[in-house]
Structure formats: C-alpha cells, structure tokens
Amino acid sequence: MGEQSTTKFPQEILDQWAGLGLDLPSFFSAGHLGERMSVQVTEAAPERVVGTMPVEGNTQPYGLLHGGASAVLAETLGSVGSMLHGGPTKIAVGVDLNCTHHRGARSGLVTGVATPVHRGRSTATYEIVITDEDGKRVCTARLTCMLRETDADIYRS
C-alpha cells in the first residue's frame, strides 16, 4: 500500500512498552482499514499524535475527501493517543466521535494532529484537527475513548 513510514515515539514510550515484543509502529497504526486508506501515523506520544492520509482514493462521488475518511483518520489518531496515555495495562475503546467538516479537499495529503482535551484514569478525549496542504482546516473532530484495564498478556497473542 505504498511506502511505509516510520513512526517517531518519545524515548519514555519506547521504554514503557519495551519487553512486550511488539512492533510499536504496527501496533499503533491505523490497522487494516487505515492501510487500505493509506493512513500513516508519523508521530505518536500521549501529548500529540500526527498522521497523514492522501485525498486520492478516499473521495466521495463529487471528488471531495469523504467525510468518513476524515473520521477514520481522526479516530485513528485519537485512539493512538488514548492507548499511549493508558499505557500497557489499559486498552482504549472509542465511545464517541464527532466531526465537523469545514471545507472540501480534492487532492494532495491531509494531515491530522490529535491533542488531548482530557486524560483521566477511565477516559481520554482528544481533539483532532485535519488540515490540507495549504494549512487550511478541513475537519475538526473530537474522540472520547474509554480506558479499560487489561492484562499485558493480551499483547503477546
């Protein structure tokens, strides 16, 4: 699905997740749906998650970026931030996503930046701003994830 980029993680995240035998860039990615849509997570930390997605291949019949594609990018980035905030003992499960679409994009890459609004023990909420290559806001989204306790062995499957 195109060129695979490397996700940048801060050292404290690498240290925190060490020993679980995970390929962190794959684990903190957009998964199979994101692969089909060519979503790339380029930077990942609990304080900021950045990713890109091409407009081409992710359009609706009018040739504009599909609103659902923006939602996939937003949920991916907010979920990665929530997972990193929760750490290896928790999993993040999205419970609410809303998206406001401000303008259409017809070509190029869109970039999403997720930043925390709330990071608690049982929930995390991220605002995700998606912009076009000119820096114009295409979409603003907010994702809330529930953080559920889990056994770290879940990552060893």
mmCIF file of C-alpha atoms in Angstrom:
data_model
loop_
_atom_site.group_PDB
_atom_site.id
_atom_site.type_symbol
_atom_site.label_atom_id
_atom_site.label_comp_id
_atom_site.label_asym_id
_atom_site.label_seq_id
_atom_site.Cartn_x
_atom_site.Cartn_y
_atom_site.Cartn_z
ATOM 1 C CA MET A 1 0.000 0.000 0.000
ATOM 2 C CA GLY A 2 2.733 2.437 -0.766
ATOM 3 C CA GLU A 3 5.799 3.471 1.137
ATOM 4 C CA GLN A 4 5.848 2.587 4.841
ATOM 5 C CA SER A 5 6.982 5.449 7.025
ATOM 6 C CA THR A 6 8.441 5.139 10.483
ATOM 7 C CA THR A 7 6.525 6.493 13.450
ATOM 8 C CA LYS A 8 8.519 8.651 15.854
ATOM 9 C CA PHE A 9 7.984 7.752 19.525
ATOM 10 C CA PRO A 10 9.489 9.578 22.519
ATOM 11 C CA GLN A 11 12.027 7.519 24.463
ATOM 12 C CA GLU A 12 9.756 7.249 27.508
ATOM 13 C CA ILE A 13 7.128 5.490 25.369
ATOM 14 C CA LEU A 14 9.731 3.111 23.940
ATOM 15 C CA ASP A 15 10.893 2.345 27.499
ATOM 16 C CA GLN A 16 7.349 1.917 28.819
ATOM 17 C CA TRP A 17 6.365 -0.597 26.122
ATOM 18 C CA ALA A 18 9.742 -2.413 25.988
ATOM 19 C CA GLY A 19 9.673 -6.091 26.753
ATOM 20 C CA LEU A 20 6.236 -6.764 25.299
ATOM 21 C CA GLY A 21 7.685 -7.888 21.964
ATOM 22 C CA LEU A 22 5.535 -5.501 19.962
ATOM 23 C CA ASP A 23 6.326 -3.771 16.718
ATOM 24 C CA LEU A 24 5.156 -0.375 18.017
ATOM 25 C CA PRO A 25 4.729 1.316 14.605
ATOM 26 C CA SER A 26 2.463 -1.565 13.518
ATOM 27 C CA PHE A 27 0.638 -1.774 16.837
ATOM 28 C CA PHE A 28 -0.015 1.973 16.982
ATOM 29 C CA SER A 29 -1.184 2.236 13.385
ATOM 30 C CA ALA A 30 -4.467 2.583 11.571
ATOM 31 C CA GLY A 31 -4.886 -1.179 11.180
ATOM 32 C CA HIS A 32 -6.258 -2.860 8.072
ATOM 33 C CA LEU A 33 -8.782 -0.114 7.269
ATOM 34 C CA GLY A 34 -6.123 2.554 7.608
ATOM 35 C CA GLU A 35 -3.781 0.555 5.370
ATOM 36 C CA ARG A 36 -6.455 0.470 2.654
ATOM 37 C CA MET A 37 -6.808 4.230 3.023
ATOM 38 C CA SER A 38 -3.018 4.804 3.172
ATOM 39 C CA VAL A 39 -3.141 6.406 6.621
ATOM 40 C CA GLN A 40 0.344 6.896 8.084
ATOM 41 C CA VAL A 41 0.959 7.686 11.751
ATOM 42 C CA THR A 42 4.159 9.730 11.714
ATOM 43 C CA GLU A 43 4.488 10.909 15.319
ATOM 44 C CA ALA A 44 2.990 9.322 18.426
ATOM 45 C CA ALA A 45 3.030 10.450 22.056
ATOM 46 C CA PRO A 46 0.241 10.891 24.612
ATOM 47 C CA GLU A 47 0.533 14.676 24.168
ATOM 48 C CA ARG A 48 0.427 14.728 20.353
ATOM 49 C CA VAL A 49 -0.259 12.256 17.566
ATOM 50 C CA VAL A 50 0.273 13.201 13.914
ATOM 51 C CA GLY A 51 -0.754 11.330 10.805
ATOM 52 C CA THR A 52 -1.397 11.806 7.119
ATOM 53 C CA MET A 53 -3.770 10.432 4.516
ATOM 54 C CA PRO A 54 -3.979 11.033 0.761
ATOM 55 C CA VAL A 55 -7.142 12.553 -0.634
ATOM 56 C CA GLU A 56 -6.838 10.428 -3.778
ATOM 57 C CA GLY A 57 -8.594 7.115 -3.252
ATOM 58 C CA ASN A 58 -10.561 8.481 -0.289
ATOM 59 C CA THR A 59 -13.108 10.649 -2.083
ATOM 60 C CA GLN A 60 -16.879 10.692 -2.426
ATOM 61 C CA PRO A 61 -18.632 10.873 -5.854
ATOM 62 C CA TYR A 62 -18.092 14.661 -6.173
ATOM 63 C CA GLY A 63 -14.327 14.189 -5.971
ATOM 64 C CA LEU A 64 -14.021 15.653 -2.474
ATOM 65 C CA LEU A 65 -12.388 13.970 0.518
ATOM 66 C CA HIS A 66 -15.044 11.694 2.003
ATOM 67 C CA GLY A 67 -16.213 12.728 5.467
ATOM 68 C CA GLY A 68 -15.921 9.111 6.575
ATOM 69 C CA ALA A 69 -12.264 9.131 5.542
ATOM 70 C CA SER A 70 -11.699 12.149 7.786
ATOM 71 C CA ALA A 71 -13.445 10.234 10.573
ATOM 72 C CA VAL A 72 -11.121 7.248 10.072
ATOM 73 C CA LEU A 73 -8.055 9.485 10.290
ATOM 74 C CA ALA A 74 -9.437 11.268 13.370
ATOM 75 C CA GLU A 75 -10.390 8.077 15.216
ATOM 76 C CA THR A 76 -7.034 6.509 14.413
ATOM 77 C CA LEU A 77 -5.031 9.414 15.807
ATOM 78 C CA GLY A 78 -7.192 9.919 18.883
ATOM 79 C CA SER A 79 -7.154 6.194 19.630
ATOM 80 C CA VAL A 80 -3.371 6.025 19.388
ATOM 81 C CA GLY A 81 -3.077 8.949 21.805
ATOM 82 C CA SER A 82 -5.534 7.301 24.186
ATOM 83 C CA MET A 83 -3.667 3.981 24.070
ATOM 84 C CA LEU A 84 -0.358 5.698 24.759
ATOM 85 C CA HIS A 85 -1.914 7.646 27.638
ATOM 86 C CA GLY A 86 -3.409 4.466 29.115
ATOM 87 C CA GLY A 87 -0.141 2.565 28.855
ATOM 88 C CA PRO A 88 0.364 -1.187 28.554
ATOM 89 C CA THR A 89 -2.150 -2.043 31.294
ATOM 90 C CA LYS A 90 -5.141 -0.470 29.504
ATOM 91 C CA ILE A 91 -6.834 -0.648 26.133
ATOM 92 C CA ALA A 92 -8.681 2.256 24.550
ATOM 93 C CA VAL A 93 -12.171 1.745 23.162
ATOM 94 C CA GLY A 94 -13.790 4.586 21.236
ATOM 95 C CA VAL A 95 -17.178 5.568 22.653
ATOM 96 C CA ASP A 96 -17.898 8.907 20.950
ATOM 97 C CA LEU A 97 -16.658 10.529 17.749
ATOM 98 C CA ASN A 98 -17.934 13.723 16.208
ATOM 99 C CA CYS A 99 -16.635 15.510 13.146
ATOM 100 C CA THR A 100 -17.309 18.954 11.761
ATOM 101 C CA HIS A 101 -16.350 19.283 8.100
ATOM 102 C CA HIS A 102 -15.264 22.825 7.237
ATOM 103 C CA ARG A 103 -14.108 22.633 3.619
ATOM 104 C CA GLY A 104 -13.508 20.111 0.889
ATOM 105 C CA ALA A 105 -10.162 18.794 -0.254
ATOM 106 C CA ARG A 106 -9.709 17.494 -3.807
ATOM 107 C CA SER A 107 -6.062 16.461 -3.931
ATOM 108 C CA GLY A 108 -2.837 16.087 -2.003
ATOM 109 C CA LEU A 109 -2.385 14.936 1.561
ATOM 110 C CA VAL A 110 -4.372 15.880 4.614
ATOM 111 C CA THR A 111 -2.648 15.954 7.988
ATOM 112 C CA GLY A 112 -4.305 15.279 11.301
ATOM 113 C CA VAL A 113 -2.972 16.388 14.679
ATOM 114 C CA ALA A 114 -4.544 14.938 17.825
ATOM 115 C CA THR A 115 -4.054 16.712 21.148
ATOM 116 C CA PRO A 116 -5.603 15.810 24.496
ATOM 117 C CA VAL A 117 -8.580 17.650 25.903
ATOM 118 C CA HIS A 118 -8.868 15.304 28.900
ATOM 119 C CA ARG A 119 -6.667 12.436 30.066
ATOM 120 C CA GLY A 120 -8.139 10.646 33.044
ATOM 121 C CA ARG A 121 -7.983 7.195 34.600
ATOM 122 C CA SER A 122 -11.028 5.796 32.798
ATOM 123 C CA THR A 123 -11.479 8.072 29.757
ATOM 124 C CA ALA A 124 -9.396 10.115 27.367
ATOM 125 C CA THR A 125 -10.682 12.775 24.970
ATOM 126 C CA TYR A 126 -8.695 14.132 22.035
ATOM 127 C CA GLU A 127 -9.334 16.984 19.630
ATOM 128 C CA ILE A 128 -8.172 16.194 16.120
ATOM 129 C CA VAL A 129 -7.577 18.986 13.612
ATOM 130 C CA ILE A 130 -7.266 17.902 9.978
ATOM 131 C CA THR A 131 -5.729 20.364 7.517
ATOM 132 C CA ASP A 132 -4.928 20.373 3.813
ATOM 133 C CA GLU A 133 -1.501 21.015 2.300
ATOM 134 C CA ASP A 134 -2.113 24.785 2.488
ATOM 135 C CA GLY A 135 -2.718 24.547 6.229
ATOM 136 C CA LYS A 136 -6.445 25.211 5.845
ATOM 137 C CA ARG A 137 -8.694 23.373 8.290
ATOM 138 C CA VAL A 138 -10.701 20.654 6.569
ATOM 139 C CA CYS A 139 -12.220 18.999 9.640
ATOM 140 C CA THR A 140 -12.309 19.308 13.416
ATOM 141 C CA ALA A 141 -13.109 16.142 15.346
ATOM 142 C CA ARG A 142 -13.331 15.053 18.952
ATOM 143 C CA LEU A 143 -12.902 11.445 20.103
ATOM 144 C CA THR A 144 -13.570 10.060 23.567
ATOM 145 C CA CYS A 145 -12.177 6.638 24.442
ATOM 146 C CA MET A 146 -12.939 4.515 27.457
ATOM 147 C CA LEU A 147 -9.776 3.107 29.036
ATOM 148 C CA ARG A 148 -10.271 -0.472 30.164
ATOM 149 C CA GLU A 149 -7.918 -2.434 32.382
ATOM 150 C CA THR A 150 -6.306 -5.399 30.679
ATOM 151 C CA ASP A 151 -3.627 -7.969 31.288
ATOM 152 C CA ALA A 152 -0.416 -7.191 29.351
ATOM 153 C CA ASP A 153 -0.579 -10.771 28.042
ATOM 154 C CA ILE A 154 -3.198 -9.542 25.569
ATOM 155 C CA TYR A 155 -0.306 -8.037 23.603
ATOM 156 C CA ARG A 156 1.542 -11.335 23.363
ATOM 157 C CA SER A 157 -1.034 -13.177 21.219
#
